[in-house]
PDB file of C-alpha atoms in Angstrom:
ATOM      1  CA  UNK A 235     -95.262 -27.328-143.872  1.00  0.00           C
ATOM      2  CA  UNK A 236     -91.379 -28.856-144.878  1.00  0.00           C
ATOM      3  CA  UNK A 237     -90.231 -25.444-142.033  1.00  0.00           C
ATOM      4  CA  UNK A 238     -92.677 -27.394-139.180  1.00  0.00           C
ATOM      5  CA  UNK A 239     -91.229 -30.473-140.168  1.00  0.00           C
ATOM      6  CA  UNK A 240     -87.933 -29.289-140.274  1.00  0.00           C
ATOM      7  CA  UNK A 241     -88.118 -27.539-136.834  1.00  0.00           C
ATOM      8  CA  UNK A 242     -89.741 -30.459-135.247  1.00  0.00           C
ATOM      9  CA  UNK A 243     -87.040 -32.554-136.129  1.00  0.00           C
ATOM     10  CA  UNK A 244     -84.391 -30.416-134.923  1.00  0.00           C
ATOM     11  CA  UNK A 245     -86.326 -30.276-131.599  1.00  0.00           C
ATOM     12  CA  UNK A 246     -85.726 -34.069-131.484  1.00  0.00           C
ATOM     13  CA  UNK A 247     -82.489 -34.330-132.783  1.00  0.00           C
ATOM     14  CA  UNK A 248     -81.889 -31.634-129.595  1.00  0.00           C
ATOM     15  CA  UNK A 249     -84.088 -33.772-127.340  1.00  0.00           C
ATOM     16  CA  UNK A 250     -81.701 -36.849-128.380  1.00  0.00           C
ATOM     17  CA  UNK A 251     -78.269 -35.223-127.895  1.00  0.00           C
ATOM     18  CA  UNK A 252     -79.806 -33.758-124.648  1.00  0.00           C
ATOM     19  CA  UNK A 253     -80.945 -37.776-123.171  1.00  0.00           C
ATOM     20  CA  UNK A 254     -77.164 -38.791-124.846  1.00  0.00           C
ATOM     21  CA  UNK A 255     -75.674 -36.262-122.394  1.00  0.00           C
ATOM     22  CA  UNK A 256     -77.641 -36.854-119.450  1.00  0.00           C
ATOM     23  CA  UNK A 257     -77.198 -40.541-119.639  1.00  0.00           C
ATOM     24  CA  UNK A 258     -73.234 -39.754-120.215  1.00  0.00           C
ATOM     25  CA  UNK A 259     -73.036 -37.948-116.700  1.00  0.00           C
ATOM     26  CA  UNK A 260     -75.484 -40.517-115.048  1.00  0.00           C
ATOM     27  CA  UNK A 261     -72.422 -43.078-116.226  1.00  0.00           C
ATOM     28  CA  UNK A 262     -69.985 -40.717-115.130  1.00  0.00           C
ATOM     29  CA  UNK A 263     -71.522 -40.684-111.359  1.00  0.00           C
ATOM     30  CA  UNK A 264     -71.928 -43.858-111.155  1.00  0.00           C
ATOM     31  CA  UNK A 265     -68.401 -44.892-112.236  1.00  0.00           C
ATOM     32  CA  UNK A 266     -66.961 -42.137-109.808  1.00  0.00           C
ATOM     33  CA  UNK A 267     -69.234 -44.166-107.052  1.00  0.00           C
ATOM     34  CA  UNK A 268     -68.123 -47.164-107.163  1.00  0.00           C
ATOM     35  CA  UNK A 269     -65.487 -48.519-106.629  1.00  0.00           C
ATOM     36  CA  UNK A 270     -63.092 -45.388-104.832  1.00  0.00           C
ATOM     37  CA  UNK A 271     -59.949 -46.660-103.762  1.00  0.00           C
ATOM     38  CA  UNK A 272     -56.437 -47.142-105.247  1.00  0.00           C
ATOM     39  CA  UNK A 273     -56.384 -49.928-107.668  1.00  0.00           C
ATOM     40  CA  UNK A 274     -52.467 -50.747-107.931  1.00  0.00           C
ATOM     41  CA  UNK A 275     -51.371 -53.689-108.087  1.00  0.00           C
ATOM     42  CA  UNK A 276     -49.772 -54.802-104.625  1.00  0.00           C
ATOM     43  CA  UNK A 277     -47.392 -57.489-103.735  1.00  0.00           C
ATOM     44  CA  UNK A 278     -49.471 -60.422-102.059  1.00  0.00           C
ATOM     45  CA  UNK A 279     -49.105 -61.362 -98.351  1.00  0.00           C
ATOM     46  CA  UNK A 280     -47.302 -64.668 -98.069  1.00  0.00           C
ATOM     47  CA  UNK A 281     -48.115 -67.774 -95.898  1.00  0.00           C
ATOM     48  CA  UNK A 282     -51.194 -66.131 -94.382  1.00  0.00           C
ATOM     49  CA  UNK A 283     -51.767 -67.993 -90.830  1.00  0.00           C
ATOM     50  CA  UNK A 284     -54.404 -67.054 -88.920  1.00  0.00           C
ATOM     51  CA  UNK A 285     -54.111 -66.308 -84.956  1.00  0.00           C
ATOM     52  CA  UNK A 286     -50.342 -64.828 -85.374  1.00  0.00           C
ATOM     53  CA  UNK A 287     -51.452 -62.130 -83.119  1.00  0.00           C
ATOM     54  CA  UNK A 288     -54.280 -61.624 -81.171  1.00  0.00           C
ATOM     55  CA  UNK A 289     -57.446 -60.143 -82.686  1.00  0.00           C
ATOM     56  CA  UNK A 290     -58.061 -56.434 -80.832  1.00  0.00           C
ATOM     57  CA  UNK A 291     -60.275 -53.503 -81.552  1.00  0.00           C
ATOM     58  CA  UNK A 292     -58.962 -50.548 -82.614  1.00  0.00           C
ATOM     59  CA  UNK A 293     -61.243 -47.501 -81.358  1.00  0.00           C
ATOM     60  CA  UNK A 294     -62.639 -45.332 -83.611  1.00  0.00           C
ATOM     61  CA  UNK A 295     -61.977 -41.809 -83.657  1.00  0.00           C
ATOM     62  CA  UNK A 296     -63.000 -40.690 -87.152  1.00  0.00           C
ATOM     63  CA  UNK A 297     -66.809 -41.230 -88.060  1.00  0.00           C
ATOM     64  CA  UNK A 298     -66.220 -42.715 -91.728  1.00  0.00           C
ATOM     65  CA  UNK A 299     -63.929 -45.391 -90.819  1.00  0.00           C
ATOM     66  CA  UNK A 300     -65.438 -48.567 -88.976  1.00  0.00           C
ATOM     67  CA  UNK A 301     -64.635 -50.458 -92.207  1.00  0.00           C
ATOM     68  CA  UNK A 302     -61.102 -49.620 -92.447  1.00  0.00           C
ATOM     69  CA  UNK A 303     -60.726 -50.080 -88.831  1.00  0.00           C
ATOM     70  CA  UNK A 304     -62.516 -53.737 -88.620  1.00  0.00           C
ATOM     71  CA  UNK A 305     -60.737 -54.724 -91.909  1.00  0.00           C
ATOM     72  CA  UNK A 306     -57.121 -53.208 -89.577  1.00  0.00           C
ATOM     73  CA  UNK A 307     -58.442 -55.558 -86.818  1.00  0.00           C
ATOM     74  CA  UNK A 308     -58.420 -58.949 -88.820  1.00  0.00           C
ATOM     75  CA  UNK A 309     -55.080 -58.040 -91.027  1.00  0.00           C
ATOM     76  CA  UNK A 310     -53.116 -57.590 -87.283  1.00  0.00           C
ATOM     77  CA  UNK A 311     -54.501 -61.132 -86.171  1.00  0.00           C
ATOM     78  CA  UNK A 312     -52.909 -62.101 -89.389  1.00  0.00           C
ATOM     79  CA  UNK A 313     -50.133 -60.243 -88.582  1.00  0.00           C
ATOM     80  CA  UNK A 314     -50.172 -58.047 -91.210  1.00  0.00           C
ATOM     81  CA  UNK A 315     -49.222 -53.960 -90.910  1.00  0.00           C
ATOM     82  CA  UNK A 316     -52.430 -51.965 -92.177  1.00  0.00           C
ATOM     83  CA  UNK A 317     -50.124 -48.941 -92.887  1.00  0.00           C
ATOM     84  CA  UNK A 318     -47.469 -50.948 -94.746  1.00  0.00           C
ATOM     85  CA  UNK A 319     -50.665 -52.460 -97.164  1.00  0.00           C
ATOM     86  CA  UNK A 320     -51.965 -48.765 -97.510  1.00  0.00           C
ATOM     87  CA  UNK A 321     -55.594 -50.246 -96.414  1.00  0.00           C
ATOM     88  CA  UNK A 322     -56.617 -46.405 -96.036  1.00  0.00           C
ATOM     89  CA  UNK A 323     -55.603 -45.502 -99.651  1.00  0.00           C
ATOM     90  CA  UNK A 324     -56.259 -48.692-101.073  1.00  0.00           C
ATOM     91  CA  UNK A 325     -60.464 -48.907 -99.701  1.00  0.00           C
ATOM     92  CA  UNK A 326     -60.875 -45.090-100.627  1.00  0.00           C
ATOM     93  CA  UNK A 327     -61.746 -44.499 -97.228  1.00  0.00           C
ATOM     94  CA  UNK A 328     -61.304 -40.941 -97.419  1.00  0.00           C
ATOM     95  CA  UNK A 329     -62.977 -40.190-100.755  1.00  0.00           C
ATOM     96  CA  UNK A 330     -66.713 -39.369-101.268  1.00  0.00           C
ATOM     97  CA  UNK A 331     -68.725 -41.896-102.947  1.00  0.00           C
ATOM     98  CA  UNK A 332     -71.220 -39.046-104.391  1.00  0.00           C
ATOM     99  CA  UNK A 333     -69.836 -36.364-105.830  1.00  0.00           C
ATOM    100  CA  UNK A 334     -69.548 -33.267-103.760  1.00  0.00           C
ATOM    101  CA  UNK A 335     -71.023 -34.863-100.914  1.00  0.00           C
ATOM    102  CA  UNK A 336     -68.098 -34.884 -98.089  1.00  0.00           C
ATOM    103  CA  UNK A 337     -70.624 -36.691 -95.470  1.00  0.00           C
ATOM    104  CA  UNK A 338     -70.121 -39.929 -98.148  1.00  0.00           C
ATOM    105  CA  UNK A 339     -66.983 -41.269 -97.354  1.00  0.00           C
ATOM    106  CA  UNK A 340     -66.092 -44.511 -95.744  1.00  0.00           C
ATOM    107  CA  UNK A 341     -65.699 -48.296 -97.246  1.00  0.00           C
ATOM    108  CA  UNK A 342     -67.705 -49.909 -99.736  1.00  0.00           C
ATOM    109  CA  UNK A 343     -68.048 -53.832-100.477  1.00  0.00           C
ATOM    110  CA  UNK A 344     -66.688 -53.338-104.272  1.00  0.00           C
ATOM    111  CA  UNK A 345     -63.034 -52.466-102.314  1.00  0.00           C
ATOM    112  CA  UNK A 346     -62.848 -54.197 -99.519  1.00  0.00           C
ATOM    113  CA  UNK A 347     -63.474 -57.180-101.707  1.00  0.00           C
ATOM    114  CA  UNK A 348     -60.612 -56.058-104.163  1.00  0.00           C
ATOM    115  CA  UNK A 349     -58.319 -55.750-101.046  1.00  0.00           C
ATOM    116  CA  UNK A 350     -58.995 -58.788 -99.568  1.00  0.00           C
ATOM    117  CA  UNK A 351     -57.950 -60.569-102.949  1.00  0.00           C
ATOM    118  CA  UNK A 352     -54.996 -58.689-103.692  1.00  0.00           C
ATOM    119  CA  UNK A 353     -53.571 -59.245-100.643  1.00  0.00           C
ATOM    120  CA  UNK A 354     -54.269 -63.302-100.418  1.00  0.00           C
ATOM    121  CA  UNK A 355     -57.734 -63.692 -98.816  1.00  0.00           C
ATOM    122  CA  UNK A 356     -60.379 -65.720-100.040  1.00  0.00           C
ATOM    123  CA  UNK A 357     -63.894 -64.110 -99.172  1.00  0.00           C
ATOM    124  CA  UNK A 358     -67.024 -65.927 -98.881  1.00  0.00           C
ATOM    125  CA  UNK A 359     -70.775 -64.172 -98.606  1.00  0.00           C
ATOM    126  CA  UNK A 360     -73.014 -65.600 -96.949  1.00  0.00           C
ATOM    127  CA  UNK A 361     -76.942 -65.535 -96.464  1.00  0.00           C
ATOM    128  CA  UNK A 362     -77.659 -64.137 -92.971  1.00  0.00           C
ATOM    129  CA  UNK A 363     -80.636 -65.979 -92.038  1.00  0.00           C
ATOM    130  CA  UNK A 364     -80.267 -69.399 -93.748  1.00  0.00           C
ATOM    131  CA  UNK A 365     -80.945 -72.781 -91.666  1.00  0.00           C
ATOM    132  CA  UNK A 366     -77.082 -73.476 -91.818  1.00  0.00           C
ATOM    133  CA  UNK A 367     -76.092 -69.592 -91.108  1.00  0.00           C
ATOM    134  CA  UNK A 368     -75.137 -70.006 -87.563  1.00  0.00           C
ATOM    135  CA  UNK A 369     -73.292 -73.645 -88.482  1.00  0.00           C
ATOM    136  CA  UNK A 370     -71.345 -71.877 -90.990  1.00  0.00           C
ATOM    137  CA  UNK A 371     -70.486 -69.404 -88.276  1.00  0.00           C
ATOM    138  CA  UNK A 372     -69.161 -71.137 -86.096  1.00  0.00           C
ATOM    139  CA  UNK A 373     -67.227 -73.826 -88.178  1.00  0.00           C
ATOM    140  CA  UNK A 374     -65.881 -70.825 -89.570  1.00  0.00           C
ATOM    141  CA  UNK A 375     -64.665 -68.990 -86.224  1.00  0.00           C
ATOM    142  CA  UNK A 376     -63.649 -72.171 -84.939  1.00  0.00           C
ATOM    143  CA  UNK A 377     -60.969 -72.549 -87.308  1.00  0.00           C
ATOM    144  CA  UNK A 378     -59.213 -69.384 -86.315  1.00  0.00           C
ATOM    145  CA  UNK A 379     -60.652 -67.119 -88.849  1.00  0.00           C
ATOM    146  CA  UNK A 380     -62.683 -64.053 -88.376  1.00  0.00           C
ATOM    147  CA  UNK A 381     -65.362 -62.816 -89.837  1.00  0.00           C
ATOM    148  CA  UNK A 382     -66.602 -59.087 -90.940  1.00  0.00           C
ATOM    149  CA  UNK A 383     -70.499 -58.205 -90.314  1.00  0.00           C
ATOM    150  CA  UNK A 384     -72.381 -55.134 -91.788  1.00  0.00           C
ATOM    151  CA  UNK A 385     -74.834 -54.461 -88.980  1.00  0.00           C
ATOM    152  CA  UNK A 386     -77.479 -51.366 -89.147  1.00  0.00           C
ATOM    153  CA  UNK A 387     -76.672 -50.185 -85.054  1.00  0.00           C
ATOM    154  CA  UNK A 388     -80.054 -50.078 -83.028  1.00  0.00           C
ATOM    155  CA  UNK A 389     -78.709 -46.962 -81.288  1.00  0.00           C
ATOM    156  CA  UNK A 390     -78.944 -44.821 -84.319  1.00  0.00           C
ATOM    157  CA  UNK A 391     -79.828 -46.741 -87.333  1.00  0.00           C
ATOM    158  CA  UNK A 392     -76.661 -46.094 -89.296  1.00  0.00           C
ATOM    159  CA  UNK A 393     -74.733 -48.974 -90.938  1.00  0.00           C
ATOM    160  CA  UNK A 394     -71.179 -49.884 -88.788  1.00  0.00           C
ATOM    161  CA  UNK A 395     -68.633 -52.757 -90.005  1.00  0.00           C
ATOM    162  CA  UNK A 396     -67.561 -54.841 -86.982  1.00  0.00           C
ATOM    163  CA  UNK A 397     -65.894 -58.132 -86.801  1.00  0.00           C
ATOM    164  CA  UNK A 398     -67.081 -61.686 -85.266  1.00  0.00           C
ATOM    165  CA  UNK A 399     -65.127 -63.799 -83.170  1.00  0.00           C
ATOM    166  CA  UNK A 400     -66.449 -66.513 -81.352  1.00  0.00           C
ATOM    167  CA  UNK A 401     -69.996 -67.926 -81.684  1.00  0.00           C
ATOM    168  CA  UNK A 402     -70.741 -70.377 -78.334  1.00  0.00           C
ATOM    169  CA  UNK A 403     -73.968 -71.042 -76.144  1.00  0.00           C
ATOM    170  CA  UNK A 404     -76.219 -68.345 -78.588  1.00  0.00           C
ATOM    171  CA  UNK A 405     -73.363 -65.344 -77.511  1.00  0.00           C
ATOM    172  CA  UNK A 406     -71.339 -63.604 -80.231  1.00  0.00           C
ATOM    173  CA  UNK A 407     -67.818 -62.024 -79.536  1.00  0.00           C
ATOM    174  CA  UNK A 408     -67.841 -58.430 -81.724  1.00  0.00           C
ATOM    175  CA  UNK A 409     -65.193 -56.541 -81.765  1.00  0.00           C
ATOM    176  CA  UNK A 410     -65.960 -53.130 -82.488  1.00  0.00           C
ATOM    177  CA  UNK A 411     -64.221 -49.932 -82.933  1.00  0.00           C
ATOM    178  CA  UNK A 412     -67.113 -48.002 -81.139  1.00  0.00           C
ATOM    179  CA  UNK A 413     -65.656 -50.250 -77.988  1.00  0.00           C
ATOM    180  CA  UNK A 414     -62.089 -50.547 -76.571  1.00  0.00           C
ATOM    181  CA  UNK A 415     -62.843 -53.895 -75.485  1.00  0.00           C
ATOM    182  CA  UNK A 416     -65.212 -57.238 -77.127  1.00  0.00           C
ATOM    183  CA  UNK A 417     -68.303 -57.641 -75.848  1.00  0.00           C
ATOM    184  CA  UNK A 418     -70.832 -60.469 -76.367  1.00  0.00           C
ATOM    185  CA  UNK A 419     -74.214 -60.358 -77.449  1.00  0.00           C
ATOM    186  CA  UNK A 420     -77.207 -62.905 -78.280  1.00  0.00           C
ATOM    187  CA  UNK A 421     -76.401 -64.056 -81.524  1.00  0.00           C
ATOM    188  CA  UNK A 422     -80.399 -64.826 -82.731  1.00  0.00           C
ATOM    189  CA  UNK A 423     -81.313 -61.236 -81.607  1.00  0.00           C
ATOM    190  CA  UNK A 424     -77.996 -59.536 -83.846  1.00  0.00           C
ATOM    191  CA  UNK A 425     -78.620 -61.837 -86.689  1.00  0.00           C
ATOM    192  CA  UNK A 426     -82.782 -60.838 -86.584  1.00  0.00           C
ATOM    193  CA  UNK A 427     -82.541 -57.138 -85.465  1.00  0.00           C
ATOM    194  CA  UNK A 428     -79.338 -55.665 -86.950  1.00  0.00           C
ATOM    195  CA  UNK A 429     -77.179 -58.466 -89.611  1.00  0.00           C
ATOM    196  CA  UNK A 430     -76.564 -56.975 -93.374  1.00  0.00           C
ATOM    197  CA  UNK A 431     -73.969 -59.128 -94.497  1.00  0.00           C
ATOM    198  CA  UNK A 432     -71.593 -61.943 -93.274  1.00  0.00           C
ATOM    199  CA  UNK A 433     -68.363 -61.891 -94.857  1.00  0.00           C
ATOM    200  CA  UNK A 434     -66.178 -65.321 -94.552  1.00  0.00           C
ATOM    201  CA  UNK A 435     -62.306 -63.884 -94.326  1.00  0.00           C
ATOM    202  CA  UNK A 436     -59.368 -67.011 -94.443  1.00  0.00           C
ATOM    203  CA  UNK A 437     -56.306 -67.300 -96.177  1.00  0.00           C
ATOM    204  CA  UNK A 438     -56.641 -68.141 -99.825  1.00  0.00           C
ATOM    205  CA  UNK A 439     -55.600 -71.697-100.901  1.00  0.00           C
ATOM    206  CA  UNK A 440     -52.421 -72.275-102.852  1.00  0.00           C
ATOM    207  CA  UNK A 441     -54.158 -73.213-106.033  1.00  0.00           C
ATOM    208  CA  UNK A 442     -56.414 -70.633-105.749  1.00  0.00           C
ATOM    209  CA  UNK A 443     -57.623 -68.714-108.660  1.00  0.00           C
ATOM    210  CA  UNK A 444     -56.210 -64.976-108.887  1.00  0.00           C
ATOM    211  CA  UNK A 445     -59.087 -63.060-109.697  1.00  0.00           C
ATOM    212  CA  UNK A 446     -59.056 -59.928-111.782  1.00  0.00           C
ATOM    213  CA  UNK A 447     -59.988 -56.350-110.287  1.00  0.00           C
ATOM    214  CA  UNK A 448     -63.061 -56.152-112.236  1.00  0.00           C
ATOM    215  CA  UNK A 449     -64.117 -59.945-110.776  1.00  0.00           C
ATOM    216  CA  UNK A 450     -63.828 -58.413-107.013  1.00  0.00           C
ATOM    217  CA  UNK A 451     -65.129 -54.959-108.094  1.00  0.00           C
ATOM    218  CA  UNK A 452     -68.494 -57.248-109.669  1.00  0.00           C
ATOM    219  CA  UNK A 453     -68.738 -59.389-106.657  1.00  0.00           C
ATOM    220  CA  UNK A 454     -68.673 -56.179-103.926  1.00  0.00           C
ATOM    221  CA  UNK A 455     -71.462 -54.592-106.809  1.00  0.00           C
ATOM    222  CA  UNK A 456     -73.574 -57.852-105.990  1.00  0.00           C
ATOM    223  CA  UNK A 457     -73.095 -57.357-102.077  1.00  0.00           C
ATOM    224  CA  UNK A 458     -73.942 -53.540-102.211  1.00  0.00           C
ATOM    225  CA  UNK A 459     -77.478 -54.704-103.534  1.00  0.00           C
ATOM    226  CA  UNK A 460     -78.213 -57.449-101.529  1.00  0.00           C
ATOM    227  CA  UNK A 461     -77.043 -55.417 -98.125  1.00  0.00           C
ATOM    228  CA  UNK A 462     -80.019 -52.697 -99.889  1.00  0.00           C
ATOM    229  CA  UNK A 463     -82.205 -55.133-100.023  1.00  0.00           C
ATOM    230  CA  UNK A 464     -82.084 -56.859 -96.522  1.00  0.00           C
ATOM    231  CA  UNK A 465     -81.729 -53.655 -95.037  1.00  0.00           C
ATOM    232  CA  UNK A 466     -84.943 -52.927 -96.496  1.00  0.00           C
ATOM    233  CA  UNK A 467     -86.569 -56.340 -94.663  1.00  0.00           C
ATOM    234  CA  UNK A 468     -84.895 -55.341 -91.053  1.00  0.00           C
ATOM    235  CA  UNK A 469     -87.723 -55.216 -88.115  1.00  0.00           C
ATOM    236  CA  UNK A 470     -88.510 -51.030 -87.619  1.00  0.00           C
ATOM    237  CA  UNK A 471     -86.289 -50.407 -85.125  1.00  0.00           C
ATOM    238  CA  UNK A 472     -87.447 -48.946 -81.940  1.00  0.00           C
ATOM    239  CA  UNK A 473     -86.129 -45.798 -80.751  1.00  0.00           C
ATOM    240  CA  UNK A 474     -83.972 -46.004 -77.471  1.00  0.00           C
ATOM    241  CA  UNK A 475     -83.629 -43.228 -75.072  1.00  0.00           C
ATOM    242  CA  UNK A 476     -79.883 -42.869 -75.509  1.00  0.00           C
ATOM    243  CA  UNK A 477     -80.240 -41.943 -79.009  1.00  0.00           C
ATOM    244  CA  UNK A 478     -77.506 -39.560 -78.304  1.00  0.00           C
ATOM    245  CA  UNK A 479     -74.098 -41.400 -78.029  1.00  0.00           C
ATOM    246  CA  UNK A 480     -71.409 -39.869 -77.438  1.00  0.00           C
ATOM    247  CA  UNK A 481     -69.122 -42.389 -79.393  1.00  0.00           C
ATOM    248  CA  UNK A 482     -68.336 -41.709 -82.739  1.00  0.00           C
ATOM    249  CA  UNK A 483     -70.669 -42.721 -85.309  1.00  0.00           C
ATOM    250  CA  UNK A 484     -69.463 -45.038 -87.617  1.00  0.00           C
ATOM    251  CA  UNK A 485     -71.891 -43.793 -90.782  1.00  0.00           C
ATOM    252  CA  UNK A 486     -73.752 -40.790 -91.382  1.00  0.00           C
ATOM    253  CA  UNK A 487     -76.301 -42.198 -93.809  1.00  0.00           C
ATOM    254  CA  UNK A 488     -78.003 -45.039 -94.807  1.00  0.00           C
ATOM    255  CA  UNK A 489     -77.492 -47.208 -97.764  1.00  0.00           C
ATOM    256  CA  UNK A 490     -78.484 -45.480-100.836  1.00  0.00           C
ATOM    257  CA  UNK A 491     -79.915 -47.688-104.304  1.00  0.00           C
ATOM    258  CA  UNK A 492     -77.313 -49.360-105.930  1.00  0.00           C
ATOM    259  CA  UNK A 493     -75.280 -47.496-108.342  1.00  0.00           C
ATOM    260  CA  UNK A 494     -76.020 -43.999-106.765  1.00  0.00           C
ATOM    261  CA  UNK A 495     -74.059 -44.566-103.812  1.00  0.00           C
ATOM    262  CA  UNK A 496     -72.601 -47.250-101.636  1.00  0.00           C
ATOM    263  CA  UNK A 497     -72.997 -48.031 -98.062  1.00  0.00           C
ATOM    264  CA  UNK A 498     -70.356 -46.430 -95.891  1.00  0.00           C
TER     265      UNK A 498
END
């Protein structure tokens, strides 16, 4: 009888350090996930004005880097180098968010959000289908500042960061890096068929608070699951009959659950 009991509790002492383990590398994947890019602390931008240069896509080559390119986009208006802030580096653009899997690379909320506040933006999230959504909007573009949009593309379903413009008579300006030029489009059908996220982007006030990494690292966390969760409640899109594009995709797979991987 005392060898039974003696063997049985081995077997759960093993069946303990075992769920320990497995729980340790579950930790381990999920801290590798999120968030990917350098953290360093960086000089920030002084006197941020907006409309110092025009705003202007930059076409997208690579299929992992609509974020990086959109986020390029607004730090030009601003005029701000991309390559002199290291935005590739810095938003892990380059670096798979699961392990192993090369197809997961692009930008995640948890670093655009640490970028933005290292380099003296203030970001604001907003609800994309609120009463006051399209007020916001366009009190926001009308004071110069842009904002970045997480659409899910209706001609192949995958998730693309673009920028908004200009908001007047029900027509958005995007500019998009699957596009040399802007292009309009209805604003009720974007914001009912394809919106994920709205991100506010203006220079930060001078009494703003400086926010740790870990604060911006949280709020992007927050974003991830909320852009999970209204992908979730998009319309089914319907197929189109140019599925195949021959522009670059912007993402090669959907957004996964929270804390396994991160929308690219």
């Amino acid at each position: 009888m005392r060898k039974i009991i003696k063997k049985k509790s081995r077997r759960i002492a093993l069946a303990i350090i075992g769920l320990a383990v497995a729980l340790w590398v579950l930790v381990l994947i999920v801290a590798w996930s999120v968030p990917l890019g350098d953290f360093a602390a960086v000089t920030p931008v002084p006197a941020l004005v907006a409309g110092q240069s025009p705003l202007t896509p930059i076409f997208q080559t690579e299929k992992h880097t609509c974020g990086l390119l959109a986020l390029s986009s607004i730090y030009r208006s601003y005029g701000i180098s991309p390559d002199e802030r290291r935005l590739r580096a810095r938003l892990g653009v380059d670096r798979p968010s699961i392990l192993f899997d090369t197809s997961s690379t692009g930008c995640i909320q948890p670093d655009i959000y640490r970028v933005l506040g290292q380099d003296g933006f203030t970001y604001v999230n907003i609800p994309v289908n609120d009463a006051s959504t399209t007020v916001k909007l366009q009190s926001h573009l009308s004071a110069g500042n842009p904002a970045l949009a997480l659409i899910r593309r209706r001609e192949t379903g995958n998730l693309h960061w673009l920028v908004l413009s200009g908001l007047t008579g029900g027509q958005v300006t995007l500019y998009d890096s699957l596009q040399h030029d802007p292009y309009a489009e209805s604003w009720p059908a974007l914001q009912r068929e394809c919106l994920i996220e709205i991100l506010f982007v203006s220079p930060s006030q001078l009494d703003a608070k400086n926010y740790s990494v870990a604060h911006h690292h949280y709020q992007g966390m927050k974003a991830m699951y909320a852009s999970y969760t209204k992908m979730k409640a998009l319309p089914a899109r319907a197929p189109l009959p140019n599925e195949t594009a021959t522009a670059p995709t912007s993402h090669t797979r959907t957004i996964d659950p929270p804390g396994v991987a991160a929308t690219r």
